[in-house]
Amino acid sequence: MIFADNVDQPPLLRRPIVFIPALALLFLALLRADPANWPLLRGVLAAAGLGGVLGNGLAAAAVCVLVGANAYVLLRLPVRWQVAMVWVELTLALAALFVSFDLSYAFIRRKLWILVSIGLVNTLLISAVSIVLAFILAMAGAVAKLSQNGVALGVANFYTSLFRGVPLLMQIYIIYLGLPQIGVVVDAIPAGVAALSLCYGAYMTEIFRGGIESIPRGQWEAARALGLSPGQTLRQVILPQAMGVIIPPTGNQFIAMLKDSSLVSVVGVWELMYLARTQGQSEFRHIEMMLTASMIYWIFSILLELGQARIERFFGRAHAR
Amino acid sequence: MPGETSPAPVEIRALGKWYGAFKALDGVNLVLSRGERLVICGPSGSGKSTLIRTVNALESFQEGEIFVEGVRLTRAPETVKAIRLSVGMVFQQFNLFPHLTVLENCALPLRLVRRLPGAAAAERAMAYLEKVRIPEQAAKHPAQLSGGQQQRVAIARALAMEPKLMLFDEPTSALDPEMVKEVLDTLLALAGEGMTMAVVTHEMGFAREFADRVLFMDGGRIIEAAAPTQFFSDPQQARTRAFLRQVLRRD
Ligand SMILES: Nc1ncnc2c1ncn2[C@@H]1O[C@H](COP(=O)(O)OP(=O)(O)O)[C@@H](O)[C@H]1O
Ligand SMILES: [Mg+2]
């Protein structure tokens, strides 16, 4: 959170210059909307026995009052409750959107198990193995980039430049389709893992380099003066401290990787995305499968975020006063 | 070997160092004898830190020679390691390891460098924390300690390695005034045990009480070196007198 001042700034929504135009815009938008598209509105209109422009206006006004009342209540809750309520309301809104798609829930129920038991398992497996490999690559890349060794520096620079500069999709194709040209045949899953690890390793090299560089020189000097070897200094003194800087952005990378692992579906790996596409095809139920897969991705991203927060707290502990 | 004269802890001959085109040390000659307590003073930027940091290879140099305990300092890893093992160093900014407890700060190098098993390392670390009179802080992290306590931990950490000599680079300059004394008292106690020490400091009252010899540097050169009684009462060089007038007025 931004370091809070001891001044009660009026919340945005409580400022007339914000909420009056906002409600006015909402009112106008509802006025122009076709009531037939709004089952709720239609209900209100029918109950009032009103139609036409007047009914439309009344309905729009009613919705505006509801929205305003909602904001009024929201603004008077403690912060935690505000957050929770916003989540509930936005989730309901999202659900309402999905409901309006007229989905076949029977189809989703029938296919859910296959999506989870094969697709999700493969997705998680690919992501987990890739993040571990990327972590190792990034560590090596960062140490090479910070070294005085021109060969190591050159290799590391070339590596990060290439794998950050080429689209991940291309990397997957090149590893899967290109390597067999020189006699190296790679299965789909290893090819996908290789591409993901190399690509994310390149991004994470910069994160690791920044983390190592953020540790003050005095730490290196103290370790050296005590006789620690370069490897001991790095492992026992620098990296444990750098982890506090490295872990948060690495968590973001992991979440991004979870979703980018969907790209390996192009080489036919039976991960979540691939199954979502192929399972939907048979009965032209694409939306159902895509939405289900998306929700699974989202749920696991949330779980990763929670895990990341715990790890951050763990590494933050040492510096707590 | 008995009968044979042991080498001087530090011998520096015609030392010269450049930072790019800037000459930070210029023809420095210095011999530190066993058990000697040397104080180095001089204006900011005169090369005091650079001088003591070349001794344990934290800085490189281009001219001259340095011998530590008779070993000529080169860039060879084994030589540098051997010399760093005989030299303990204490920094202005303490440089404790913030992710480790006070005890682990002292025990880590014992385990990694002296190869002591964990229990023996912890035991020796504790003994040195008792020596600087903060054993009760052993389980805390450095950030939970006052500046003076942190600096005493740094001293204990260096001492636990049982070096032959100790270097201090302005050990009290980052401290609040009320904490200066506890650190200087630790240094005086150490001097009482015969440790060879070189201390860069602006604390002239301490220098008078502590030092066998006071050395004044300016512009990368040693301008004057004398016993404290003579150094403070009858400095020979005009630059020394000007410097002393300034720092003593402050005291
Ligand atoms: N890393 C460096 N690069 C360039 N110049 C430096 C560096 N370190 C120190 N110097 C210069 O060398 C001179 C001596 O520095 P230093 O030994 O730190 O002085 P002192 O400890 O006496 O204040 C100063 O003029 C300083 O600016
Ligand atoms: Mg200095």
XYZ file of C-alpha atoms and ligand atoms in Angstrom:
600
model
C 0.000 0.000 0.000
C 1.108 3.540 -0.623
C 2.388 5.006 2.645
C -0.788 6.529 4.067
C -1.029 10.138 5.161
C -3.049 11.239 8.189
C -5.574 13.059 6.053
C -9.017 11.775 5.080
C -9.100 12.376 1.351
C -12.712 12.030 0.165
C -13.020 8.759 -1.805
C -13.453 9.265 -5.534
C -16.992 7.911 -5.509
C -18.019 10.361 -2.810
C -17.049 13.400 -4.876
C -20.031 14.965 -6.670
C -17.839 15.768 -9.636
C -17.372 12.012 -10.077
C -20.621 10.355 -9.081
C -23.056 12.814 -10.657
C -21.635 12.513 -14.187
C -21.179 8.754 -13.687
C -24.811 8.217 -12.732
C -25.937 10.554 -15.521
C -23.959 8.551 -18.070
C -25.376 5.311 -16.737
C -28.874 6.723 -16.940
C -28.433 7.835 -20.534
C -26.880 4.520 -21.534
C -29.776 2.593 -19.986
C -32.281 4.910 -21.620
C -30.916 4.054 -25.025
C -30.601 0.342 -24.317
C -33.289 -1.932 -25.710
C -35.273 -3.168 -22.667
C -35.849 -6.486 -24.414
C -32.186 -7.250 -23.848
C -32.578 -6.821 -20.106
C -34.727 -9.495 -18.501
C -34.536 -7.709 -15.171
C -35.678 -4.427 -16.681
C -38.427 -6.157 -18.558
C -39.673 -7.594 -15.267
C -39.691 -4.212 -13.616
C -41.528 -2.680 -16.543
C -44.149 -5.375 -16.664
C -44.800 -5.122 -12.960
C -45.307 -1.378 -13.255
C -47.588 -1.922 -16.219
C -45.597 0.660 -18.102
C -44.120 0.694 -21.560
C -42.580 3.067 -23.972
C -40.309 5.970 -23.183
C -41.693 6.596 -19.707
C -41.287 2.953 -18.637
C -37.807 2.961 -20.045
C -36.918 6.082 -18.119
C -38.350 4.748 -14.905
C -36.451 1.509 -15.266
C -33.221 3.343 -15.955
C -33.793 5.571 -12.942
C -34.482 2.521 -10.779
C -31.214 0.905 -11.837
C -29.346 4.159 -11.192
C -30.809 4.356 -7.690
C -29.786 0.743 -7.056
C -26.243 1.405 -8.244
C -26.053 4.581 -6.190
C -27.354 2.818 -3.089
C -24.811 0.062 -3.622
C -22.010 2.617 -3.785
C -23.447 4.375 -0.719
C -23.320 1.170 1.315
C -19.941 0.155 -0.076
C -18.350 3.450 0.919
C -19.384 3.000 4.528
C -17.847 -0.445 5.012
C -14.412 -1.201 6.480
C -11.732 -1.736 3.839
C -11.652 -5.547 4.085
C -15.403 -5.747 3.608
C -15.244 -3.330 0.704
C -12.727 -5.576 -1.032
C -14.794 -8.687 -0.366
C -18.007 -7.055 -1.568
C -16.410 -5.744 -4.741
C -15.123 -9.240 -5.473
C -18.558 -10.775 -4.920
C -20.305 -8.210 -7.094
C -17.825 -8.403 -9.954
C -17.872 -12.202 -9.839
C -21.654 -12.151 -10.022
C -21.486 -9.749 -12.951
C -19.052 -12.065 -14.724
C -21.286 -15.044 -13.987
C -24.285 -13.139 -15.349
C -22.335 -12.530 -18.543
C -21.580 -16.241 -18.871
C -25.179 -17.185 -18.142
C -26.258 -14.953 -20.997
C -24.137 -17.132 -23.343
C -26.691 -19.898 -22.878
C -24.088 -22.578 -22.108
C -24.648 -26.303 -21.951
C -23.730 -27.208 -18.399
C -24.321 -30.869 -19.066
C -21.592 -30.763 -21.691
C -19.209 -28.986 -19.294
C -19.925 -31.529 -16.556
C -19.303 -34.378 -18.995
C -15.960 -32.966 -20.170
C -14.697 -31.419 -16.955
C -12.997 -34.533 -15.709
C -10.989 -35.024 -18.868
C -9.927 -31.368 -18.824
C -8.743 -31.646 -15.243
C -7.326 -35.165 -15.097
C -5.304 -34.913 -18.302
C -5.200 -31.275 -19.374
C -4.639 -29.576 -16.040
C -2.245 -32.251 -14.844
C -0.103 -31.827 -17.952
C -0.292 -28.047 -17.760
C 0.849 -28.041 -14.149
C 3.552 -30.596 -14.845
C 4.936 -28.646 -17.793
C 4.829 -25.365 -15.873
C 6.425 -26.779 -12.742
C 9.283 -28.495 -14.547
C 9.811 -25.424 -16.721
C 9.936 -22.993 -13.827
C 12.543 -25.114 -12.047
C 14.687 -25.292 -15.180
C 14.154 -21.588 -15.859
C 15.257 -20.843 -12.295
C 18.509 -22.733 -12.829
C 19.101 -21.120 -16.227
C 18.406 -17.677 -14.803
C 20.799 -18.216 -11.919
C 23.559 -19.302 -14.289
C 22.723 -16.502 -16.712
C 22.835 -13.852 -14.001
C 26.142 -15.049 -12.600
C 27.569 -15.141 -16.124
C 26.311 -11.648 -16.856
C 27.913 -10.301 -13.698
C 31.215 -12.086 -14.266
C 34.388 -10.653 -15.767
C 34.611 -13.688 -18.043
C 34.070 -12.513 -21.612
C 33.075 -15.947 -22.899
C 30.432 -16.432 -20.201
C 29.256 -12.864 -20.681
C 28.977 -13.353 -24.443
C 27.050 -16.611 -24.133
C 24.684 -15.120 -21.560
C 24.088 -11.957 -23.586
C 23.418 -13.909 -26.749
C 21.087 -16.277 -24.914
C 18.949 -13.599 -23.298
C 18.886 -11.509 -26.451
C 17.743 -14.426 -28.630
C 15.154 -15.922 -26.316
C 13.679 -12.627 -25.254
C 13.645 -11.347 -28.804
C 11.888 -14.274 -30.531
C 8.203 -15.042 -29.914
C 7.728 -18.029 -27.636
C 5.475 -19.639 -30.248
C 8.360 -19.570 -32.752
C 10.698 -21.089 -30.189
C 8.296 -23.972 -29.669
C 8.015 -24.575 -33.418
C 11.757 -24.296 -33.945
C 12.577 -26.771 -31.190
C 9.847 -29.230 -32.164
C 10.039 -28.982 -35.944
C 13.529 -27.564 -36.494
C 15.673 -29.823 -34.347
C 14.623 -33.032 -36.175
C 16.201 -31.459 -39.287
C 19.598 -31.875 -37.661
C 18.723 -35.315 -36.386
C 17.535 -34.429 -32.905
C 13.993 -35.645 -32.510
C 12.283 -34.225 -29.437
C 8.905 -35.342 -28.135
C 6.208 -32.726 -27.870
C 6.278 -32.355 -24.098
C 10.075 -32.070 -23.753
C 10.096 -29.637 -26.659
C 7.482 -27.496 -24.968
C 9.292 -27.650 -21.649
C 12.570 -26.716 -23.324
C 11.056 -23.716 -25.065
C 9.283 -22.486 -21.938
C 12.375 -22.942 -19.749
C 14.699 -21.229 -22.190
C 12.347 -18.317 -22.787
C 11.480 -17.730 -19.145
C 15.063 -18.398 -18.091
C 16.080 -15.507 -20.336
C 13.552 -13.145 -18.755
C 14.396 -14.290 -15.267
C 18.115 -13.814 -15.875
C 17.467 -10.085 -15.748
C 15.428 -10.450 -12.544
C 18.204 -12.437 -10.897
C 20.872 -10.025 -12.092
C 18.925 -7.102 -10.647
C 18.443 -8.979 -7.373
C 22.136 -9.758 -7.018
C 23.108 -6.203 -7.927
C 20.744 -4.791 -5.323
C 22.901 -6.198 -2.504
C 25.331 -3.529 -1.258
C 29.038 -3.927 -1.985
C 29.793 -4.004 1.721
C 28.255 -7.484 1.917
C 30.704 -8.798 -0.669
C 33.598 -7.063 1.045
C 32.716 -8.399 4.495
C 32.445 -11.941 3.152
C 35.738 -11.634 1.294
C 37.533 -10.101 4.251
C 36.405 -13.126 6.296
C 37.967 -15.438 3.734
C 34.816 -16.805 2.079
C 35.354 -18.125 -1.454
C 33.444 -16.521 -4.345
C 30.992 -19.440 -4.425
C 30.426 -19.321 -0.671
C 29.915 -15.575 -0.797
C 27.300 -15.935 -3.502
C 25.472 -18.909 -1.977
C 25.594 -18.030 1.700
C 25.604 -14.244 1.749
C 24.402 -12.661 -1.479
C 21.707 -14.977 -2.855
C 19.776 -15.463 0.400
C 19.419 -11.687 0.570
C 18.790 -11.303 -3.148
C 15.917 -13.814 -2.901
C 13.796 -11.171 -1.197
C 14.139 -9.096 -4.366
C 13.974 -12.035 -6.787
C 10.971 -13.987 -5.468
C 8.122 -11.501 -6.078
C 8.763 -10.988 -9.803
C 9.559 -14.701 -10.172
C 6.090 -15.474 -8.842
C 4.672 -13.268 -11.576
C 6.747 -15.159 -14.119
C 5.380 -18.451 -12.852
C 1.809 -17.214 -13.208
C 2.573 -15.964 -16.701
C 4.210 -19.272 -17.545
C 1.169 -21.231 -16.386
C -0.825 -19.468 -19.070
C 1.913 -19.378 -21.704
C 2.165 -23.154 -21.367
C -1.039 -23.108 -23.422
C 1.172 -22.270 -26.407
C 2.623 -25.775 -26.399
C -0.815 -26.966 -27.496
C 0.304 -26.066 -31.017
C 2.572 -29.105 -31.101
C -0.214 -31.368 -29.884
C 0.590 -31.723 -26.201
C -2.546 -32.760 -24.367
C -2.539 -29.894 -21.972
C -5.488 -27.815 -20.851
C -5.714 -25.554 -23.885
C -5.345 -28.353 -26.413
C -8.053 -30.437 -24.781
C -10.330 -27.434 -24.440
C -10.021 -26.828 -28.170
C -10.361 -30.422 -29.320
C -13.082 -31.503 -26.892
C -15.252 -28.571 -27.855
C -14.899 -29.299 -31.550
C -16.837 -32.570 -31.576
C -20.134 -30.946 -30.589
C -19.426 -27.342 -31.581
C -19.322 -26.397 -27.909
C -16.213 -24.197 -28.147
C -17.327 -21.475 -25.771
C -18.112 -23.983 -23.023
C -14.653 -25.519 -23.151
C -12.819 -22.219 -23.532
C -14.622 -20.683 -20.566
C -14.055 -23.764 -18.427
C -10.360 -23.855 -19.270
C -10.084 -20.123 -18.605
C -11.660 -20.510 -15.195
C -9.262 -23.351 -14.368
C -6.300 -21.164 -15.388
C -7.668 -18.345 -13.280
C -8.218 -20.486 -10.203
C -4.662 -21.781 -10.372
C -3.283 -18.293 -10.882
C -5.079 -17.239 -7.712
C -3.594 -20.204 -5.843
C -0.131 -19.257 -7.086
C -0.640 -15.662 -5.998
C -1.541 -16.846 -2.511
C 1.528 -19.083 -2.433
C 3.680 -16.204 -3.632
C 2.443 -13.990 -0.801
C 3.458 -16.629 1.740
C 6.942 -17.016 0.269
C 7.372 -13.246 0.211
C 6.508 -13.091 3.875
C 9.040 -15.837 4.582
C 11.871 -14.004 2.846
C 10.801 -10.647 4.242
C 11.082 -11.913 7.818
C 14.846 -11.523 8.124
C 14.611 -7.799 7.532
C 11.717 -7.188 9.845
C 12.479 -5.079 12.855
C 60.618 -20.858 15.220
C 62.212 -19.912 18.532
C 65.251 -17.705 18.209
C 64.285 -16.657 14.699
C 62.768 -13.179 14.427
C 59.183 -13.514 13.254
C 58.188 -11.366 10.273
C 56.379 -8.082 10.830
C 52.586 -8.437 10.693
C 52.510 -5.864 7.889
C 55.263 -4.400 5.788
C 54.417 -1.974 3.009
C 57.068 -0.762 0.576
C 56.714 2.147 -1.854
C 53.024 1.466 -2.339
C 51.300 3.296 -5.183
C 47.685 3.083 -6.298
C 45.735 4.768 -9.054
C 42.016 5.102 -9.566
C 42.198 5.709 -13.300
C 44.323 8.834 -13.653
C 43.989 9.764 -9.970
C 46.788 8.697 -7.667
C 45.176 7.673 -4.370
C 48.334 6.290 -2.724
C 51.789 7.618 -3.441
C 54.980 6.019 -2.194
C 53.626 4.711 1.097
C 56.118 2.918 3.350
C 54.898 1.418 6.595
C 55.908 -1.365 8.962
C 53.494 -2.531 11.604
C 55.227 -4.464 14.361
C 53.806 -7.238 16.531
C 51.372 -5.916 19.124
C 51.547 -2.386 17.781
C 48.523 -0.082 17.991
C 48.548 2.278 15.058
C 46.092 5.116 14.513
C 45.738 6.566 11.032
C 44.203 10.003 10.663
C 43.957 12.625 7.969
C 41.400 14.613 6.019
C 38.619 12.922 4.073
C 39.861 11.566 0.760
C 43.478 11.375 1.883
C 43.673 7.635 1.168
C 43.299 6.153 4.671
C 40.667 3.597 3.692
C 42.435 2.778 0.468
C 45.643 2.107 2.382
C 44.226 -0.363 4.877
C 42.000 -1.993 2.241
C 44.983 -2.832 0.050
C 46.413 -4.869 2.939
C 43.737 -7.590 2.649
C 43.319 -7.218 -1.116
C 39.952 -5.451 -1.026
C 41.718 -2.913 -3.245
C 44.339 -3.599 -5.894
C 47.559 -1.607 -6.220
C 49.940 -0.917 -9.055
C 53.287 -0.098 -7.414
C 55.293 -1.404 -4.517
C 54.910 -4.452 -2.333
C 52.914 -5.559 0.670
C 53.942 -8.369 3.002
C 51.514 -9.723 5.556
C 53.072 -12.038 8.137
C 55.973 -12.410 5.757
C 53.774 -13.470 2.816
C 54.030 -11.254 -0.243
C 50.567 -10.175 -1.394
C 49.876 -11.209 -4.986
C 46.637 -11.827 -6.861
C 46.926 -15.623 -6.513
C 43.784 -17.021 -4.839
C 45.658 -19.112 -2.253
C 47.874 -16.187 -1.261
C 44.947 -13.803 -0.940
C 43.032 -16.348 1.117
C 45.996 -16.967 3.433
C 46.421 -13.230 3.971
C 42.711 -12.626 4.536
C 42.804 -15.342 7.181
C 45.510 -13.523 9.101
C 43.795 -10.124 8.795
C 40.513 -9.234 10.499
C 38.631 -6.192 9.226
C 35.913 -3.997 10.721
C 34.034 -1.560 8.491
C 32.449 1.811 9.058
C 29.035 0.449 8.014
C 29.399 -2.785 10.064
C 28.452 -4.928 7.038
C 26.780 -7.589 9.139
C 24.795 -10.180 7.186
C 21.179 -9.057 7.728
C 19.632 -12.442 6.888
C 21.535 -14.224 9.666
C 21.243 -13.947 13.421
C 24.064 -12.397 15.410
C 25.347 -15.840 16.372
C 25.138 -17.137 12.794
C 26.984 -14.033 11.578
C 29.923 -15.060 13.722
C 29.608 -18.817 13.191
C 29.164 -18.839 9.397
C 32.771 -18.006 8.464
C 34.019 -20.417 11.127
C 32.082 -23.212 9.480
C 32.785 -22.258 5.886
C 36.366 -21.073 6.123
C 37.808 -22.564 9.312
C 35.837 -25.783 8.678
C 34.640 -26.080 12.264
C 31.667 -28.376 12.823
C 28.430 -26.517 13.582
C 28.480 -26.966 17.347
C 32.120 -25.973 17.734
C 31.555 -22.941 15.487
C 28.569 -21.824 17.542
C 30.514 -22.327 20.755
C 33.446 -20.271 19.583
C 31.139 -17.581 18.154
C 29.415 -17.370 21.524
C 32.738 -17.036 23.326
C 33.617 -14.003 21.207
C 30.170 -12.474 21.659
C 30.800 -12.747 25.395
C 34.115 -11.044 24.873
C 32.422 -8.002 23.320
C 29.774 -8.314 26.056
C 26.643 -8.976 23.990
C 25.991 -12.724 24.369
C 22.358 -11.964 25.229
C 21.788 -10.623 21.690
C 22.973 -13.819 19.997
C 19.571 -14.935 18.717
C 18.551 -11.562 17.279
C 18.964 -10.288 13.755
C 21.346 -7.358 13.210
C 18.521 -4.923 12.387
C 17.181 -5.391 15.929
C 20.426 -4.097 17.479
C 21.685 -0.572 18.067
C 24.567 0.709 15.952
C 27.058 0.262 18.759
C 25.906 -3.306 19.352
C 26.107 -4.080 15.639
C 29.646 -2.802 15.467
C 30.619 -4.939 18.462
C 29.126 -7.968 16.705
C 31.213 -7.102 13.654
C 34.291 -6.987 15.877
C 33.387 -10.353 17.434
C 32.841 -11.841 13.978
C 36.290 -10.750 12.845
C 37.965 -11.825 16.110
C 36.342 -15.263 16.075
C 38.401 -16.077 12.988
C 41.429 -15.542 15.257
C 43.383 -13.285 12.925
C 46.925 -12.140 13.642
C 46.051 -8.477 13.180
C 42.960 -6.314 12.987
C 42.136 -3.384 10.710
C 39.410 -0.877 11.580
C 38.109 1.613 9.019
C 36.424 4.433 10.940
C 34.602 1.987 13.247
C 32.682 4.731 15.087
C 31.931 7.181 12.267
C 28.478 5.751 11.548
C 27.458 5.712 15.223
C 25.353 8.043 17.297
C 27.573 9.890 19.809
C 26.379 7.939 22.836
C 27.461 4.650 21.249
C 30.975 5.664 20.290
C 32.377 4.916 23.719
C 31.219 1.292 23.919
C 32.997 0.514 20.652
C 36.167 2.403 21.574
C 36.206 0.623 24.951
C 36.053 -2.687 23.095
C 39.089 -1.601 21.069
C 40.972 -0.580 24.202
C 40.217 -3.925 25.841
C 41.502 -5.685 22.734
C 44.674 -3.601 22.785
C 45.201 -4.698 26.382
C 45.451 -8.296 25.120
C 48.295 -7.466 22.755
C 46.405 -7.611 19.449
C 48.146 -5.877 16.554
C 45.746 -3.190 15.353
C 45.537 -0.399 12.797
C 42.624 1.990 13.312
C 41.473 4.737 10.992
C 39.645 7.248 13.180
C 38.921 10.897 13.821
C 38.597 10.328 17.589
C 41.710 12.137 18.740
C 41.064 11.640 22.451
C 40.915 7.909 21.828
C 44.071 8.040 19.684
C 45.991 9.663 22.522
C 45.004 6.918 24.940
C 45.137 3.970 22.552
C 47.961 4.420 20.080
C 51.627 3.540 20.136
C 52.004 5.571 16.987
C 49.824 8.060 15.122
C 50.120 8.432 11.400
C 48.876 11.443 9.462
C 48.008 11.092 5.783
C 47.230 13.693 3.164
C 46.957 13.406 -0.605
C 47.779 9.695 -0.617
C 51.056 10.170 1.307
C 52.130 9.636 4.867
C 52.978 13.132 6.020
C 53.942 12.423 9.596
C 54.191 9.496 11.997
C 54.996 9.847 15.682
C 54.173 8.622 19.168
C 50.918 10.247 20.342
C 52.569 12.479 22.952
C 54.806 14.012 20.345
C 52.192 13.907 17.577
C 49.700 15.962 19.536
C 52.038 18.257 21.469
C 54.688 18.943 18.873
C 53.655 18.071 15.299
C 56.473 18.706 12.843
C 54.551 19.377 9.654
C 52.449 22.450 8.904
C 49.711 20.302 7.341
C 49.505 18.148 10.469
C 49.199 21.246 12.623
C 46.427 22.633 10.417
C 44.569 19.323 10.546
C 44.918 19.024 14.307
C 43.714 22.577 14.827
C 40.574 21.694 12.897
C 39.719 18.363 14.507
C 40.668 19.407 18.036
C 38.490 22.497 17.843
C 35.604 20.127 17.141
C 36.297 17.962 20.188
N 36.415 3.339 -6.293
C 37.001 4.554 -6.457
N 37.083 5.117 -7.681
C 37.660 6.317 -7.853
N 38.192 7.035 -6.882
C 38.163 6.549 -5.635
C 37.541 5.280 -5.349
N 37.644 5.039 -4.032
C 38.281 6.111 -3.508
N 38.595 7.006 -4.463
C 39.306 8.249 -4.250
O 40.524 7.982 -3.634
C 40.799 8.935 -2.653
C 41.074 8.262 -1.336
O 39.885 7.676 -0.890
P 39.766 7.012 0.554
O 40.878 6.057 0.740
O 38.400 6.454 0.671
O 39.939 8.258 1.514
P 39.712 8.371 3.077
O 39.372 7.003 3.604
O 40.989 8.908 3.613
O 38.599 9.334 3.265
C 39.639 9.896 -2.597
O 39.979 11.070 -3.300
C 38.543 9.157 -3.313
O 37.728 10.064 -4.014
Mg 37.545 6.324 4.478
